[in-house]
mmCIF file of C-alpha atoms and ligand atoms in Angstrom:
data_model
loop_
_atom_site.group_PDB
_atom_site.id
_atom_site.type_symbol
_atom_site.label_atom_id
_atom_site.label_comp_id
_atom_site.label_asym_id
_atom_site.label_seq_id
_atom_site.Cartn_x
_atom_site.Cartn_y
_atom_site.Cartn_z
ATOM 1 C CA UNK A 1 11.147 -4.014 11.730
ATOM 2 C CA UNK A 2 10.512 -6.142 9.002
ATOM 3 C CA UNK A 3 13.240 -9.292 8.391
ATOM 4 C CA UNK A 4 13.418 -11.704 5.711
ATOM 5 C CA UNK A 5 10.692 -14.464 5.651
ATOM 6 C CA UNK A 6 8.247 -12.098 7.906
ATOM 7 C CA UNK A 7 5.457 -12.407 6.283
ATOM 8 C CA UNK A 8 2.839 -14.753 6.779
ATOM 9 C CA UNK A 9 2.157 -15.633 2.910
ATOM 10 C CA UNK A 10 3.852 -13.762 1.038
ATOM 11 C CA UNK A 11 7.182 -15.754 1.028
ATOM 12 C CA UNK A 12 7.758 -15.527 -3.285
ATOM 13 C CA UNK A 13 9.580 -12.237 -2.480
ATOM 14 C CA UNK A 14 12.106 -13.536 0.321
ATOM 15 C CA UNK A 15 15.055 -13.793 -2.260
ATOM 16 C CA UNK A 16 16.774 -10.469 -3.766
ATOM 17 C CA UNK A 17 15.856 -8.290 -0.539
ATOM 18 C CA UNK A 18 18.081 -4.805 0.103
ATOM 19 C CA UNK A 19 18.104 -3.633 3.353
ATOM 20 C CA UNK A 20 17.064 0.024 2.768
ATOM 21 C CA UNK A 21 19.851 1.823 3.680
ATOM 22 C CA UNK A 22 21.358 -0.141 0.779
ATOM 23 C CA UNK A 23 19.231 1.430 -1.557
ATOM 24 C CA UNK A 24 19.958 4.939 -3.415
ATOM 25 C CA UNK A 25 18.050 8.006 -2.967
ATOM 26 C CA UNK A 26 15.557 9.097 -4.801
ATOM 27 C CA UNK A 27 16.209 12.540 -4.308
ATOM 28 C CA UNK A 28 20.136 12.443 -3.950
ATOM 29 C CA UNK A 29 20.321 9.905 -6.862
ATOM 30 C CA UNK A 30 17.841 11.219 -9.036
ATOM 31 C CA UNK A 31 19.984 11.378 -12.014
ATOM 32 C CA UNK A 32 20.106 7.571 -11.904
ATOM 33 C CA UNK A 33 16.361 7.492 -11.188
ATOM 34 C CA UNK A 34 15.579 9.521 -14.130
ATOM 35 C CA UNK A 35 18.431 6.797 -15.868
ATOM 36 C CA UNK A 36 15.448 4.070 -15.356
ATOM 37 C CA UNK A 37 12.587 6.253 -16.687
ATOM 38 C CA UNK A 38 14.891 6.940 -19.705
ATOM 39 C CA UNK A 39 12.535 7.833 -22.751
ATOM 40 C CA UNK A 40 9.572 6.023 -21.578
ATOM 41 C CA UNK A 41 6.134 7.712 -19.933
ATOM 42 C CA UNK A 42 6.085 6.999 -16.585
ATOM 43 C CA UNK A 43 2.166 5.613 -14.981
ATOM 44 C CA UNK A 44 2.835 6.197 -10.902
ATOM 45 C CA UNK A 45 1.125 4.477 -8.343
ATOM 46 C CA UNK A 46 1.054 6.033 -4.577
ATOM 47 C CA UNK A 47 0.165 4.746 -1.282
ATOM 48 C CA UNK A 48 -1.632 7.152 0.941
ATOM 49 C CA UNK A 49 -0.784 6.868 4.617
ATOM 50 C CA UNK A 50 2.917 7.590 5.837
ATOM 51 C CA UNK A 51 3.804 7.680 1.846
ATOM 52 C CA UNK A 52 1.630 10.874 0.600
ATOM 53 C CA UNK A 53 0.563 11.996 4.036
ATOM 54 C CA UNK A 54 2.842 11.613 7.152
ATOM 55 C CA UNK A 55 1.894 9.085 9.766
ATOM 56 C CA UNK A 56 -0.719 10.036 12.564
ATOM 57 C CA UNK A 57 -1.693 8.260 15.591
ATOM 58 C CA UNK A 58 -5.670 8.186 14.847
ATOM 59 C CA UNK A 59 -6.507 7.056 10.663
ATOM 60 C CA UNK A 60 -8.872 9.915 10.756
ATOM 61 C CA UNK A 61 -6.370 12.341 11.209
ATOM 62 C CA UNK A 62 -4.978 12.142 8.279
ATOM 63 C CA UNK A 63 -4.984 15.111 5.501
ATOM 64 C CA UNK A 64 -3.646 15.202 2.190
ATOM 65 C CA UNK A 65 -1.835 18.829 1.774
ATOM 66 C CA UNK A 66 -2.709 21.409 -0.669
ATOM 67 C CA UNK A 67 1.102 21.291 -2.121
ATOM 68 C CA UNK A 68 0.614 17.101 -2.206
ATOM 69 C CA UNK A 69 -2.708 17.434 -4.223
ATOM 70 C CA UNK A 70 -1.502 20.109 -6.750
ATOM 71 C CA UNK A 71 1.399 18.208 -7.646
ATOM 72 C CA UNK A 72 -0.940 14.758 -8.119
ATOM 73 C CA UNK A 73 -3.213 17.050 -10.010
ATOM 74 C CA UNK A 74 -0.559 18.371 -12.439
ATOM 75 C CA UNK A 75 0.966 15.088 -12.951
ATOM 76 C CA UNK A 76 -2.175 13.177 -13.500
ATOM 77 C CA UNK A 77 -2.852 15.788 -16.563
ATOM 78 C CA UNK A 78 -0.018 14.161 -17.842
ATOM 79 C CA UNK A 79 -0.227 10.566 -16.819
ATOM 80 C CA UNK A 80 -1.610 7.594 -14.887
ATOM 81 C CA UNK A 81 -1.872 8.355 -11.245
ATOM 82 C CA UNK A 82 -3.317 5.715 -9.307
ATOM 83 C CA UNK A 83 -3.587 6.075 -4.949
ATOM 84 C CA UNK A 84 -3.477 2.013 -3.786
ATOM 85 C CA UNK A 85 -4.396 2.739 -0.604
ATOM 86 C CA UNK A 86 -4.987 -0.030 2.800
ATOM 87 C CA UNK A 87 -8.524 2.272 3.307
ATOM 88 C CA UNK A 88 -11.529 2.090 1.679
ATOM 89 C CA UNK A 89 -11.607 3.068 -1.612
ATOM 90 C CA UNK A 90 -14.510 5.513 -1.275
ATOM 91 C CA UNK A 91 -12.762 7.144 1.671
ATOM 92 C CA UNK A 92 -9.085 7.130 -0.303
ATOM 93 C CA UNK A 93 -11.289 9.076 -2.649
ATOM 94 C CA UNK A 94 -12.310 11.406 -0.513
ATOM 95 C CA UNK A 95 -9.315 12.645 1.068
ATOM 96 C CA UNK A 96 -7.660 12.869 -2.127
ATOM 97 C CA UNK A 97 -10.285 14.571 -3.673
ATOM 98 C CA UNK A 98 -9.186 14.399 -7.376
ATOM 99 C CA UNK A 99 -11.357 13.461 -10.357
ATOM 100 C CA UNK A 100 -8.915 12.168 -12.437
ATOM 101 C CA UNK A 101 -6.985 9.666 -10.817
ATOM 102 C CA UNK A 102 -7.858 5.640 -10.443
ATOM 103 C CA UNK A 103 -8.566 4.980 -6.902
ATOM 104 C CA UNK A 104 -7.949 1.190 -5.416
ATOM 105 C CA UNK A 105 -8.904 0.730 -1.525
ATOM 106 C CA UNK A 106 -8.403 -2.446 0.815
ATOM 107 C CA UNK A 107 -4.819 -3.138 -0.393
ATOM 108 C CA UNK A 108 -5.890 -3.394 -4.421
ATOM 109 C CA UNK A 109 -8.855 -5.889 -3.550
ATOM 110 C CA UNK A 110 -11.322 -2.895 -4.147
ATOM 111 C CA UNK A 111 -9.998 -1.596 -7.721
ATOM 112 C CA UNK A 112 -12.753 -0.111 -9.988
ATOM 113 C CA UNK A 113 -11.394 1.763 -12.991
ATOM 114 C CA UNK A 114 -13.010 5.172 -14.347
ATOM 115 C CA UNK A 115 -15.427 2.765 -17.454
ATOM 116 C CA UNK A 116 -16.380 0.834 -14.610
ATOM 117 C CA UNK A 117 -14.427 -2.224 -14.985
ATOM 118 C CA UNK A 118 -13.633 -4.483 -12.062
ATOM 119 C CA UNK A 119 -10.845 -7.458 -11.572
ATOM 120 C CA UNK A 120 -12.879 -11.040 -12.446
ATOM 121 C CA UNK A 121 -12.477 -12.006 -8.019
ATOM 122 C CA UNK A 122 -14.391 -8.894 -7.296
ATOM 123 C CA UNK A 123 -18.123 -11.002 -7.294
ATOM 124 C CA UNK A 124 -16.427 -12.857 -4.806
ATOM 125 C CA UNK A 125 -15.380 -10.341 -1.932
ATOM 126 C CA UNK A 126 -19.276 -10.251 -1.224
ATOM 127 C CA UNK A 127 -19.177 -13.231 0.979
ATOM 128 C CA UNK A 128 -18.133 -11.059 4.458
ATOM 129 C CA UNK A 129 -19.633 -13.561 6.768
ATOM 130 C CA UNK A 130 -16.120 -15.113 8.465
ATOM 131 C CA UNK A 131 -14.811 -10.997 8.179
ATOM 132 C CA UNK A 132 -18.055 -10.117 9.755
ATOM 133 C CA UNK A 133 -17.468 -13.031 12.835
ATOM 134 C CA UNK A 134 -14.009 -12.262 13.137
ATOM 135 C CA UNK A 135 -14.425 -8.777 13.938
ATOM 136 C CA UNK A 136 -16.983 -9.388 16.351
ATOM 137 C CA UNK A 137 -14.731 -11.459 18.042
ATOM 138 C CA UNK A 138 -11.982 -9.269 17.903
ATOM 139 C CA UNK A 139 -14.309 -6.314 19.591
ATOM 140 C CA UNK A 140 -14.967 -8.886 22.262
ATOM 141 C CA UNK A 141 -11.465 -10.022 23.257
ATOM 142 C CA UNK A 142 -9.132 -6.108 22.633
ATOM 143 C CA UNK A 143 -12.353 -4.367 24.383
ATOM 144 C CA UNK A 144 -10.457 -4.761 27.182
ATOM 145 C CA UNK A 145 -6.821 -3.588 25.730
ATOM 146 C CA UNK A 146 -7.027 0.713 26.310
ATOM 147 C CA UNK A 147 -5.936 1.798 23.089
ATOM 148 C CA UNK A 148 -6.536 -0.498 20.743
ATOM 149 C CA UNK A 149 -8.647 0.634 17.817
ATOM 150 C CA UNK A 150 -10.882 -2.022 15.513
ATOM 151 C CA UNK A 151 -11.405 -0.525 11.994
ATOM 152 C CA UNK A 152 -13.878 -2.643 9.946
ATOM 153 C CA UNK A 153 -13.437 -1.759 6.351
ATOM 154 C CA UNK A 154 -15.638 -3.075 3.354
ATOM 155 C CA UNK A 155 -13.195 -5.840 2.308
ATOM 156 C CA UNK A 156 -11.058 -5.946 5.381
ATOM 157 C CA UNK A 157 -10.655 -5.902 8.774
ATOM 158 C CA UNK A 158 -7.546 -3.603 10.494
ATOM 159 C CA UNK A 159 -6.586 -3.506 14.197
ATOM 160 C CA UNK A 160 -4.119 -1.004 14.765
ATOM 161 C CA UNK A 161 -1.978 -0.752 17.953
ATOM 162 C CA UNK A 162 -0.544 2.629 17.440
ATOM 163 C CA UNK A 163 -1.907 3.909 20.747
ATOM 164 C CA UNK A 164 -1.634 0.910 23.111
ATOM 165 C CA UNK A 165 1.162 0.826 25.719
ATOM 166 C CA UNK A 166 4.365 -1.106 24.420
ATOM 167 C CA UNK A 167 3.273 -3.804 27.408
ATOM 168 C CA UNK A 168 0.018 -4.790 25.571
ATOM 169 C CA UNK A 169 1.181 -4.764 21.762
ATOM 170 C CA UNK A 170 2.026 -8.340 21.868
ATOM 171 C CA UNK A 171 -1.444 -9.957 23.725
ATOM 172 C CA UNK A 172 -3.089 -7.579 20.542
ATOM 173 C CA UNK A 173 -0.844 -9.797 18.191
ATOM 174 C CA UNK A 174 -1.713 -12.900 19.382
ATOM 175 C CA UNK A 175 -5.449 -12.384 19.879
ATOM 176 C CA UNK A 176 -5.540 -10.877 15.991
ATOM 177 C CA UNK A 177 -3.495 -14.359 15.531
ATOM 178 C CA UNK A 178 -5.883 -16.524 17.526
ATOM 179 C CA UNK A 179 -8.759 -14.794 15.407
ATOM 180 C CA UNK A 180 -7.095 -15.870 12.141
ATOM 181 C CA UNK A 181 -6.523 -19.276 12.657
ATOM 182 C CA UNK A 182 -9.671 -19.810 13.754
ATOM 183 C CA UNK A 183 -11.319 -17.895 10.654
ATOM 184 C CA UNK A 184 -8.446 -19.532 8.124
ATOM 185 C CA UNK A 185 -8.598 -20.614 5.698
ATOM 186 C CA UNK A 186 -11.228 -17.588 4.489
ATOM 187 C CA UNK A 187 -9.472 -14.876 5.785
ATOM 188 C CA UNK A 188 -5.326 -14.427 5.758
ATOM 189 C CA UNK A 189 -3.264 -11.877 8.087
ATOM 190 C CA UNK A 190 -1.023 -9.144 6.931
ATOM 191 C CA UNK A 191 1.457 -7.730 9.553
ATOM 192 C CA UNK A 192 1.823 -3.906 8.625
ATOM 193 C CA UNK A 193 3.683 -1.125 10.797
ATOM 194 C CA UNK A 194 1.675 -1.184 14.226
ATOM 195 C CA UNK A 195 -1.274 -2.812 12.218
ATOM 196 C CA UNK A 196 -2.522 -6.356 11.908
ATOM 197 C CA UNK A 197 -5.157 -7.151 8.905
ATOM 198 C CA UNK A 198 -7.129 -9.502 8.390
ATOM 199 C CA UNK A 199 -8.492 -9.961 4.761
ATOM 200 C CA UNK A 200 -10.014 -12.176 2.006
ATOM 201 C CA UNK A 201 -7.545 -15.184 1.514
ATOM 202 C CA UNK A 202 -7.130 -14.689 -2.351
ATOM 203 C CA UNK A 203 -4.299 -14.688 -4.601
ATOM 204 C CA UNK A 204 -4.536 -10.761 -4.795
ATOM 205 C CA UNK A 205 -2.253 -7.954 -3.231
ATOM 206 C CA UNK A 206 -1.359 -4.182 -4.387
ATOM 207 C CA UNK A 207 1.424 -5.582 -6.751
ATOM 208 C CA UNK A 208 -1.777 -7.641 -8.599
ATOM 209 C CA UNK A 209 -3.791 -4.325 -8.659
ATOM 210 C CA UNK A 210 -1.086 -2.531 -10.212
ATOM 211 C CA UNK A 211 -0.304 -5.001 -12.526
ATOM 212 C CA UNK A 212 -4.348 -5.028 -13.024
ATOM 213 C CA UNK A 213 -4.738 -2.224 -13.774
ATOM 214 C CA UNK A 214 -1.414 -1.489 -16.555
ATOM 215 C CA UNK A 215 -3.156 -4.491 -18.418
ATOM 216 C CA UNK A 216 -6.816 -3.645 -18.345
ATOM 217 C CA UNK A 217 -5.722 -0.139 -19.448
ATOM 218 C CA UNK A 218 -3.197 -1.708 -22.184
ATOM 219 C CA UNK A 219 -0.235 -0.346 -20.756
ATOM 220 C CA UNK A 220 2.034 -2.665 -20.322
ATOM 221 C CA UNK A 221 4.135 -2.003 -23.438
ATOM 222 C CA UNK A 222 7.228 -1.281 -23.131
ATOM 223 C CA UNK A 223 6.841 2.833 -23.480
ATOM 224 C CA UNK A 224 5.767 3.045 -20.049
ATOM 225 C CA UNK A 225 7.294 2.669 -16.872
ATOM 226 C CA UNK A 226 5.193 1.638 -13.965
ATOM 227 C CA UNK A 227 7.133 3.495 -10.423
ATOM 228 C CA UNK A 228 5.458 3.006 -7.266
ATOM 229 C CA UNK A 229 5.569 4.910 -3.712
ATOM 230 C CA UNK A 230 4.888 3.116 -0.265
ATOM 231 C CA UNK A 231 5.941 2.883 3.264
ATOM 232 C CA UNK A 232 4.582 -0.311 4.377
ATOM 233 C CA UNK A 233 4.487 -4.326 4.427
ATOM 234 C CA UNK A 234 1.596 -4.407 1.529
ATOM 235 C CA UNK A 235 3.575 -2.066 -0.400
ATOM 236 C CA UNK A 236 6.129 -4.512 -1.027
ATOM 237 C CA UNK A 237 4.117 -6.693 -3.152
ATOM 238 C CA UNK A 238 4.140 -3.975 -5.684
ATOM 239 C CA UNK A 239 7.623 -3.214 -5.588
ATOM 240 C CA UNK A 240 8.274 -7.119 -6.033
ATOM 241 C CA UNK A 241 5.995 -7.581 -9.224
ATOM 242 C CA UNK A 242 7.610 -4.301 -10.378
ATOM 243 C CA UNK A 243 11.015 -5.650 -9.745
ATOM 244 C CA UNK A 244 11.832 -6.333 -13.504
ATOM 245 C CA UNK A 245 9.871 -4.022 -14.849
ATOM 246 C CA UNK A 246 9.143 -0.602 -13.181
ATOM 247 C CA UNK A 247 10.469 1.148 -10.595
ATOM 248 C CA UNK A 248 9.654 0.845 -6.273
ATOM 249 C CA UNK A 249 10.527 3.753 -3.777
ATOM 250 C CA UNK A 250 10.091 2.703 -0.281
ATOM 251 C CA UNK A 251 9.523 5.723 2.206
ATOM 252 C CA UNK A 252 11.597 4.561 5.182
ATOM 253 C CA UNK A 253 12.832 6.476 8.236
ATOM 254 C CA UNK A 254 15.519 6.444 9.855
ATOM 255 C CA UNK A 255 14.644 4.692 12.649
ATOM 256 C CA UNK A 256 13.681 1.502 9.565
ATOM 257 C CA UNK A 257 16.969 1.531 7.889
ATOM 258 C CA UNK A 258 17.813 -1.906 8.398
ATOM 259 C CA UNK A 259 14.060 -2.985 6.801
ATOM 260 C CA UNK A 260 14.407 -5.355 3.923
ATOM 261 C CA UNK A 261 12.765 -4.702 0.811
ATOM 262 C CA UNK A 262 12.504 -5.598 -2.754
ATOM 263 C CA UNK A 263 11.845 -1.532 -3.576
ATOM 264 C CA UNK A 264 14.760 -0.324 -6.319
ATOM 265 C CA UNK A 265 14.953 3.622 -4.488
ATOM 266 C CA UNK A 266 14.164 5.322 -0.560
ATOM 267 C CA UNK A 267 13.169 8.393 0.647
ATOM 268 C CA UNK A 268 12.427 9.341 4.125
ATOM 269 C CA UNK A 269 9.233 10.228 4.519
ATOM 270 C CA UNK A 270 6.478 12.044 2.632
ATOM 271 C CA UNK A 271 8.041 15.464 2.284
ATOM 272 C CA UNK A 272 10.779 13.753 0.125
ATOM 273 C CA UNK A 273 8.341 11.962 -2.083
ATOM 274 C CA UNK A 274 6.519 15.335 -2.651
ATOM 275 C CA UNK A 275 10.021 15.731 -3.987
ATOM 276 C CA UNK A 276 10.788 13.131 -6.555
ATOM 277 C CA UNK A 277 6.903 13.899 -7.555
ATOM 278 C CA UNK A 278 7.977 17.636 -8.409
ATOM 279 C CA UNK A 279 11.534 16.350 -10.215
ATOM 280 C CA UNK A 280 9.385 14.126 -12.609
ATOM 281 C CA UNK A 281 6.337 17.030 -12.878
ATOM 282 C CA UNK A 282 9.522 18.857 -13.885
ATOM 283 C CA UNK A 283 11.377 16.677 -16.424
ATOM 284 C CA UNK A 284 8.234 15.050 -18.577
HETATM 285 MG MG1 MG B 301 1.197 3.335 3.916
#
């Protein structure tokens, strides 16, 4: 569960939390969600995993529907769709499998838009070598830990404890903690849902892709209304730097009710945001 002031570095969006049960539906409310679009074109940015895809126990697992990428399909004809996905962006790609979206990988730090275009820190993610030591450390000290999976992306490293027992999730905590502070200050930790990442310590996060990317692309006038979809930690840095200006939707089960977040709308899970997708294909 994630409380107020849980984050490691990310502190500029403690204030102004909703716990998510607070929060209207998406679906139920949609009337009110359609309110906040009002006349202006909407640019949507998605998550992939547990936001357009449910959440499986292995990252390879995971499979984009047919239903999921005919509606992203139809609605990119129309207008931005961007995936900001935690994998690589080549992989994101992949699995989504559509030519006209803009794909960003490793939480927004891999962004690349369609003329080629790259964020001015991206000359600067080539220096892996404290990434590249802490992951050998971390395969040293889990290899032990049954379960634990090591998943060395190109700009980050993720150790996910999905699959080890409930006795061992903490020692896998606090040796991904040990790792950082020895690494810091190059690399910083994210806490996500049964996942611990370490990454590049820049100013950068999916809320600074987003906001990227509306810029580069010149829109961030006032006709168009930037409305992101996630389920996770990173996801809230969008919906914070969207707060006054777009629209979040935080996919949140019931079992993560009480979850604070800075996101404006919930649905439950990825079935519901295939939803809300078809609503807007519907009325734009
Ligand atoms: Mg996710």
């Amino acid at each position: 569960m994630l409380l107020k002031g849980d984050f490691l570095h990310n502190s500029f969006y403690t204030d102004g939390q909703n716990p998510v049960c607070a929060l209207p539906s998406a679906i139920a409310a949609f009337d009110l969600f359609q309110n906040r679009i009002s006349q202006r074109r909407p640019a949507l940015f998605l998550d992939f995993d547990g936001t357009l895809t449910p959440i499986v126990p292995r990252p390879d697992m995971a499979r984009l529907s047919w239903a999921a990428r005919t509606v992203l399909a139809a609605l990119a004809e129309r207008c931005l769709v961007a995936i900001i996905s935690g994998r690589d962006r080549l992989e994101v790609e992949n699995l989504v499998g559509l030519p006209h979206l803009i794909y960003a990988g490793s939480h927004g730090f891999d962004v690349i838009l369609p003329d080629g275009r790259v964020p001015e820190h991206s000359c600067l993610l080539n220096d892996q070598a404290s990434l590249d030591r802490a992951c050998s450390t971390l395969r040293q000290r889990l290899a032990s830990i049954p379960g634990s999976l090591i998943e060395r992306k190109r700009f980050t490293i993720a150790v996910h404890s999905r699959n080890v027992s409930p006795e061992h999730v903490e020692t896998v905590k606090s040796i991904v903690r040990q790792v950082f502070e020895e690494e810091h200050p190059a690399v910083k930790l994210m806490r996500g849902k049964m996942v611990e990442e370490l990454q590049p310590n820049m100013d950068w996060d999916k809320g600074k892709a987003v906001l990227w990317i509306l810029e580069t692309l010149n829109f961030n006038s006032r006709e168009v209304i930037p409305i992101f979809f996630g389920d996770d930690v990173t996801d809230e840095h969008a919906f914070s730097r969207l707060r006054n200006h777009g629209i979040g939707v935080v996919v949140a089960g019931k079992t993560d009710q009480e979850r604070l977040t800075c996101a404006d709308f919930r649905v439950e899970n990825s079935d519901e945001v295939m939803t809300v997708l078809r609503c807007l294909q519907e009325c734009f």
